[in-house]
mmCIF file of C-alpha atoms in Angstrom:
data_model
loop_
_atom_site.group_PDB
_atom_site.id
_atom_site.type_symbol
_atom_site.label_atom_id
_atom_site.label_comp_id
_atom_site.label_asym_id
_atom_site.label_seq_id
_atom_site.Cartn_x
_atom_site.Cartn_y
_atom_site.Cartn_z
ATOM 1 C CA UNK A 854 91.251 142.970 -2.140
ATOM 2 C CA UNK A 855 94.190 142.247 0.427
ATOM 3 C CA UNK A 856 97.497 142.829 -1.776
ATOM 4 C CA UNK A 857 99.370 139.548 -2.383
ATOM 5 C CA UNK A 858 103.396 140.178 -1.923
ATOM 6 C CA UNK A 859 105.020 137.761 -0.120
ATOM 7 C CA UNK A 860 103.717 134.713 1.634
ATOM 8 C CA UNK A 861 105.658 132.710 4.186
ATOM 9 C CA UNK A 862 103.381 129.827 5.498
ATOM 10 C CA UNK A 863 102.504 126.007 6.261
ATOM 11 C CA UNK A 864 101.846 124.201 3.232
ATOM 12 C CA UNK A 865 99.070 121.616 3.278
ATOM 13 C CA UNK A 866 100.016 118.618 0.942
ATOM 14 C CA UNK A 867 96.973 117.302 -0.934
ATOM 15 C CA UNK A 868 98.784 114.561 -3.345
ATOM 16 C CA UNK A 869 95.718 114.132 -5.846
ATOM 17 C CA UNK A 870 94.390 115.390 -9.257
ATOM 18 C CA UNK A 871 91.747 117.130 -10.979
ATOM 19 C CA UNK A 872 90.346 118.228 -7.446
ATOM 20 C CA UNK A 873 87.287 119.347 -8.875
ATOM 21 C CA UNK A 874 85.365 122.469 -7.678
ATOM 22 C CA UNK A 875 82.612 120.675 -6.307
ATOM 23 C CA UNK A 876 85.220 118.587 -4.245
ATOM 24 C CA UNK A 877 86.615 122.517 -2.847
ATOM 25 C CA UNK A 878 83.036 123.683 -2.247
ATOM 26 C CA UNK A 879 80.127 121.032 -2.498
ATOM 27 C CA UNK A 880 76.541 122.493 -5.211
ATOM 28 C CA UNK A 881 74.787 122.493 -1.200
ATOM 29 C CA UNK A 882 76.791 125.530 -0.068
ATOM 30 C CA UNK A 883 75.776 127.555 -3.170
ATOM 31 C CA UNK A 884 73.391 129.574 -1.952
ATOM 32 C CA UNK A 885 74.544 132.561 -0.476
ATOM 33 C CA UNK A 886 76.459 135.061 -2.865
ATOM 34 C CA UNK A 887 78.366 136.398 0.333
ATOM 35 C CA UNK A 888 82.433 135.688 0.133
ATOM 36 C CA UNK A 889 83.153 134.905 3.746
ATOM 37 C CA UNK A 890 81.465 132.202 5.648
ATOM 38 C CA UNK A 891 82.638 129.506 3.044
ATOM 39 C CA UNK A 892 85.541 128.680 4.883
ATOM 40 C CA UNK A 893 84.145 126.631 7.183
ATOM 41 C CA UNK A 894 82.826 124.048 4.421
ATOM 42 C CA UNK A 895 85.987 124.420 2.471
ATOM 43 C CA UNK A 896 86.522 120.344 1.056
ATOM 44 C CA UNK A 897 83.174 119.265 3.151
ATOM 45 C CA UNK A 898 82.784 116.094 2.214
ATOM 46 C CA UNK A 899 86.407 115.232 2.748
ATOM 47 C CA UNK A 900 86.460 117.010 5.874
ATOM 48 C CA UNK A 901 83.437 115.978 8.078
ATOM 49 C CA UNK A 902 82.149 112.695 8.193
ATOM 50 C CA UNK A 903 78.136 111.859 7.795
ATOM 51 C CA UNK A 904 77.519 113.139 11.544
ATOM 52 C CA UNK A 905 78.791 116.757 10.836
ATOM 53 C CA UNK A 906 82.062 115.231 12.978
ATOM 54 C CA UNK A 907 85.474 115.877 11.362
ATOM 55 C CA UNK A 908 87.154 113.495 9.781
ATOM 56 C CA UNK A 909 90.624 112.631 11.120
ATOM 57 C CA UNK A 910 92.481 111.712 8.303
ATOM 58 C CA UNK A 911 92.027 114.434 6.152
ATOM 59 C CA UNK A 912 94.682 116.881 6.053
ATOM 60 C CA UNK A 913 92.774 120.486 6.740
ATOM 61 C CA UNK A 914 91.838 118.601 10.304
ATOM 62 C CA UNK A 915 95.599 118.052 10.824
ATOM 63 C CA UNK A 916 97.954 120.649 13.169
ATOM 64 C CA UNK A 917 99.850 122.108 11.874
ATOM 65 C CA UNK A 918 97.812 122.414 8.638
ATOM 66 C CA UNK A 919 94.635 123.646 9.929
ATOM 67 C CA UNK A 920 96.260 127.207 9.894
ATOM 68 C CA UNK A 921 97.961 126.314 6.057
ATOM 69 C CA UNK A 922 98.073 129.438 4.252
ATOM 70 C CA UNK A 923 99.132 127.507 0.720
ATOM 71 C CA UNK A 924 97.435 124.304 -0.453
ATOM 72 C CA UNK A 925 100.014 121.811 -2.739
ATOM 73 C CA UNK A 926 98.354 119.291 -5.120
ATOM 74 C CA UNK A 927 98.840 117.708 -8.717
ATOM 75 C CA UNK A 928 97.128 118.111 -11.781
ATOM 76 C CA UNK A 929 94.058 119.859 -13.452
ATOM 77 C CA UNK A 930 93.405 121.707 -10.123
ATOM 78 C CA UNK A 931 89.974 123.597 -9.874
ATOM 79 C CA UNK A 932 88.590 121.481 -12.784
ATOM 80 C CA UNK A 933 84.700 121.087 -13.037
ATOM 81 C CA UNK A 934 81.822 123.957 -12.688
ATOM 82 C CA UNK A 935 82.762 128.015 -12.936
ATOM 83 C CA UNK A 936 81.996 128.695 -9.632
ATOM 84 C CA UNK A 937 83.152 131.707 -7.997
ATOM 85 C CA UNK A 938 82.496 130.229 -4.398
ATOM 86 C CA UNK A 939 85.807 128.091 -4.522
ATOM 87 C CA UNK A 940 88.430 130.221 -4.444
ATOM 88 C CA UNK A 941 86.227 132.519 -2.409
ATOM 89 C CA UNK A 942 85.952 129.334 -0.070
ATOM 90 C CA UNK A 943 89.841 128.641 0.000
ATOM 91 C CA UNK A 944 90.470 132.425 0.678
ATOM 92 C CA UNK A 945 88.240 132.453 3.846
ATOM 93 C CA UNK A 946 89.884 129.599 5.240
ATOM 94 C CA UNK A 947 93.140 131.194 5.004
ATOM 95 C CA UNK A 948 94.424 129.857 1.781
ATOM 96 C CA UNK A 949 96.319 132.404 -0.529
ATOM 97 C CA UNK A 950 98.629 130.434 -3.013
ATOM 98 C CA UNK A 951 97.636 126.768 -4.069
ATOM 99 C CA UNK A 952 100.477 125.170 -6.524
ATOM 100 C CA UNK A 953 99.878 122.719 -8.821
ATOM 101 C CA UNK A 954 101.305 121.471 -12.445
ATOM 102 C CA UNK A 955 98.233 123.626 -13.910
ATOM 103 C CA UNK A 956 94.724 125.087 -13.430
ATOM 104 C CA UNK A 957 91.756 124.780 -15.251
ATOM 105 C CA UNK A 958 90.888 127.983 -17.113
ATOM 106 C CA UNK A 959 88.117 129.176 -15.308
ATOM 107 C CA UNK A 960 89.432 128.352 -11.654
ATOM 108 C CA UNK A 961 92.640 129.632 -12.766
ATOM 109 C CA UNK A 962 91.397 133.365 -13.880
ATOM 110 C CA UNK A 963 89.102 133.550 -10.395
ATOM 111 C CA UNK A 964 91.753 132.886 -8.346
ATOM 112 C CA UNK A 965 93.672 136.107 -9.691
ATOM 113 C CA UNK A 966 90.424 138.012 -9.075
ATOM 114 C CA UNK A 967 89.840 137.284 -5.547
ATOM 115 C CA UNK A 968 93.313 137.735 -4.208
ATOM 116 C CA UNK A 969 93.979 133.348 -4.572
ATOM 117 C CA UNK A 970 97.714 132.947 -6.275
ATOM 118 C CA UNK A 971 97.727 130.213 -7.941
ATOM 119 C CA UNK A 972 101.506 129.035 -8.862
ATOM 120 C CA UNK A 973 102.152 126.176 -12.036
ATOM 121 C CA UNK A 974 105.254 124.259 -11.731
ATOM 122 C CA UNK A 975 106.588 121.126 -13.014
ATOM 123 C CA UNK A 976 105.073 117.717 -11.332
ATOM 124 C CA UNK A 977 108.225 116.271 -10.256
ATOM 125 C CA UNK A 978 108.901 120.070 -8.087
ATOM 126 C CA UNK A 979 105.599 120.077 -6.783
ATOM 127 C CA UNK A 980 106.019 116.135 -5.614
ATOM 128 C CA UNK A 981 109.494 117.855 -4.134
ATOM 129 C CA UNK A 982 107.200 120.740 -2.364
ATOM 130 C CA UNK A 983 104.843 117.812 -0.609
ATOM 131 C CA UNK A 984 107.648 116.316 0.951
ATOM 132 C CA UNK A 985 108.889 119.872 2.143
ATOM 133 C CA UNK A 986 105.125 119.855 3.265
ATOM 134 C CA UNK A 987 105.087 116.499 5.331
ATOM 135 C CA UNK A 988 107.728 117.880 7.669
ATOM 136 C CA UNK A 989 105.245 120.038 9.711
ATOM 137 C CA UNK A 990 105.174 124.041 10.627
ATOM 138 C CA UNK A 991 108.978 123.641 10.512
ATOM 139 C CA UNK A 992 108.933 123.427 7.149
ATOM 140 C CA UNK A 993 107.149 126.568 5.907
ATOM 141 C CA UNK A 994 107.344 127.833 2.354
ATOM 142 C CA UNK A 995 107.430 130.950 1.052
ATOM 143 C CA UNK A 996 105.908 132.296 -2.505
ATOM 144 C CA UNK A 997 107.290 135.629 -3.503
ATOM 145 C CA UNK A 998 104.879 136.902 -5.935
ATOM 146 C CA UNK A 999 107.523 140.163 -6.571
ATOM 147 C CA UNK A 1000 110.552 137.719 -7.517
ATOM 148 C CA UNK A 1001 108.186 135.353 -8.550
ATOM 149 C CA UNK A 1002 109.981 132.390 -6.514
ATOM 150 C CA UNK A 1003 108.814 129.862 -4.201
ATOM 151 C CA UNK A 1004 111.251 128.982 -1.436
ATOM 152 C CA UNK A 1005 112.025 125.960 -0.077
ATOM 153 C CA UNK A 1006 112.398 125.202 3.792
ATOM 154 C CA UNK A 1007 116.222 124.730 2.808
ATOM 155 C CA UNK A 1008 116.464 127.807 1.320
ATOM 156 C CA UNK A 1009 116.507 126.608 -2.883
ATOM 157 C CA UNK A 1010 114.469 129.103 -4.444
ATOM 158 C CA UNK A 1011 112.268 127.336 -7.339
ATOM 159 C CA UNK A 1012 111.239 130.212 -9.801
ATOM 160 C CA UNK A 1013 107.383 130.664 -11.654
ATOM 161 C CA UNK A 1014 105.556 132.726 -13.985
ATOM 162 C CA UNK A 1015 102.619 134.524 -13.833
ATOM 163 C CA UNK A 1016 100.877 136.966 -16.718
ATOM 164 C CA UNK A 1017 102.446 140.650 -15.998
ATOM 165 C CA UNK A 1018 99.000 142.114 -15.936
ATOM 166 C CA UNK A 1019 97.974 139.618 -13.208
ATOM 167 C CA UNK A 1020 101.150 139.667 -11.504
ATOM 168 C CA UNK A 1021 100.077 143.726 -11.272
ATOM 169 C CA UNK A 1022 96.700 143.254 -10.564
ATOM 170 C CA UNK A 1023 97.665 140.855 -7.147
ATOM 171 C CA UNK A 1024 100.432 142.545 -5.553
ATOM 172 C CA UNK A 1025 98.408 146.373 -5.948
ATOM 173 C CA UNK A 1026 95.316 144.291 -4.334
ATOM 174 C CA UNK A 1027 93.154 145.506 -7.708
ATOM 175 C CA UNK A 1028 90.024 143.615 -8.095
ATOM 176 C CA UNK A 1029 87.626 144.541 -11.241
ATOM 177 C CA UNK A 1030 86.075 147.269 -9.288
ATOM 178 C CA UNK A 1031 89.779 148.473 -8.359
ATOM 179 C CA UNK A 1032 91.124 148.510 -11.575
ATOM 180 C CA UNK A 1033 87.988 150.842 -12.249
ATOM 181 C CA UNK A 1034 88.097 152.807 -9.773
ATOM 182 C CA UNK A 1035 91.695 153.709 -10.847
ATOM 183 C CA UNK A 1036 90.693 155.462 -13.087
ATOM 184 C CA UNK A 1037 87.629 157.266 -12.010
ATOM 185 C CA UNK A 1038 89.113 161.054 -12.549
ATOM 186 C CA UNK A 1039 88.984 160.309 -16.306
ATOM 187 C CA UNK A 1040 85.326 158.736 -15.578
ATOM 188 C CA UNK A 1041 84.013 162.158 -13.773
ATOM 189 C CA UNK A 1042 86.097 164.119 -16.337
ATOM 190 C CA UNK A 1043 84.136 162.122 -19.341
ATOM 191 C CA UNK A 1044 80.704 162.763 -17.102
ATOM 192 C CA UNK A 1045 81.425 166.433 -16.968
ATOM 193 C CA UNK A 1046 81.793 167.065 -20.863
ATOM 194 C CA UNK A 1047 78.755 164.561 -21.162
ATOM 195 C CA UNK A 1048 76.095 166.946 -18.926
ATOM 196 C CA UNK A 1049 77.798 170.061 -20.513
ATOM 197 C CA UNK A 1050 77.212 168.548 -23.989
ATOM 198 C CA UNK A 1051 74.330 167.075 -23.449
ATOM 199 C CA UNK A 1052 72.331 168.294 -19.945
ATOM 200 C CA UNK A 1053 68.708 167.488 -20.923
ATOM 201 C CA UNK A 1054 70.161 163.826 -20.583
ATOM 202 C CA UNK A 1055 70.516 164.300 -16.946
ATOM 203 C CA UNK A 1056 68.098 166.485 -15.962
ATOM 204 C CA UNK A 1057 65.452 165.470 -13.444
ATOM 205 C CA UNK A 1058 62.142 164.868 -14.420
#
């Protein structure tokens, strides 16, 4: 997983809530378990119109925010089904950090473990950060996961919190299998003492 640090990029203002997960990545694109590829349905049915064609008004189909790197919307983000496919669909379009007065749990704790930041503040800041938004790639934001700060295009910097653990687990780039893997020398040392202790257990048949 691609270490989160800092992030300085256009922000794509979506001013509405409880953007479900079926809204982020529609049931139809469920089928493959692969994380890349998603991208290109990321918000499907609000960006393409009946004929496959994309639809104008919808912000992802918008310069500069077809390269936006953070996503800004209101409440109850990520609400609706578990699925793993929408932050995995957000990621492959480019999208690292959404903000948003809160999560829902589920979205919320997938985010963390697919390298997606996602950043609660107040709704009165985040109506602030859409306005920063509207002003184009001029106006890019930056979300300093080490300082734990957002900054705006004039330079206020807006603080947030994230759990210490996740805060770790994002900026080393540690998935589930990374945390693991860090520590797989007590792993092989525990498999040593178990096939000295025990070797008819892994003996071949």
């Amino acid at each position: 997983m691609q270490p989160f640090t800092t992030l300085t990029g256009v922000a794509a203002p979506m001013p509405a809530a409880n953007i479900d997960t079926d809204k982020i990545i529609p049931a139809r694109f469920l089928k493959t378990i692969a994380r890349t590829g998603l991208g290109k349905s990321l918000f499907a049915n609000m960006r393409y119109k009946e004929d496959g064609s994309e639809n104008p008004d919808f912000v992802l189909n918008q310069e500069p925010y077809r390269h936006a790197e953070i996503l800004i919307a209101f409440d109850n983000f990520g609400c609706g089904s578990s699925r793993e496919h929408a932050p995995w669909a957000l990621l492959d379009f480019g999208i690292r950090c959404v903000i948003a007065p809160d999560f829902a749990d589920i979205f919320h704790s997938n985010s963390f473990k697919n390298g997606v930041l996602p950043v609660a503040l107040p709704r009165a800041v985040c109506e602030q950060l859409m306005e920063d938004a509207r002003m184009g790639g001029n106006a890019r934001l930056t979300v300093d996961l080490e300082r734990q700060v957002v900054v705006r295009p004039n330079g206020e910097e807006i603080p947030f919190q994230v759990d210490p653990f996740r805060r770790h687990l994002l900026l080393n780039g540690l998935d589930d299998i990374g945390q693991t893997l860090q520590h797989a020398p007590a792993i092989d040392g525990f498999e040593a003492k178990q096939r000295a202790a025990q070797p008819w257990l892994y003996a071949q048949p």
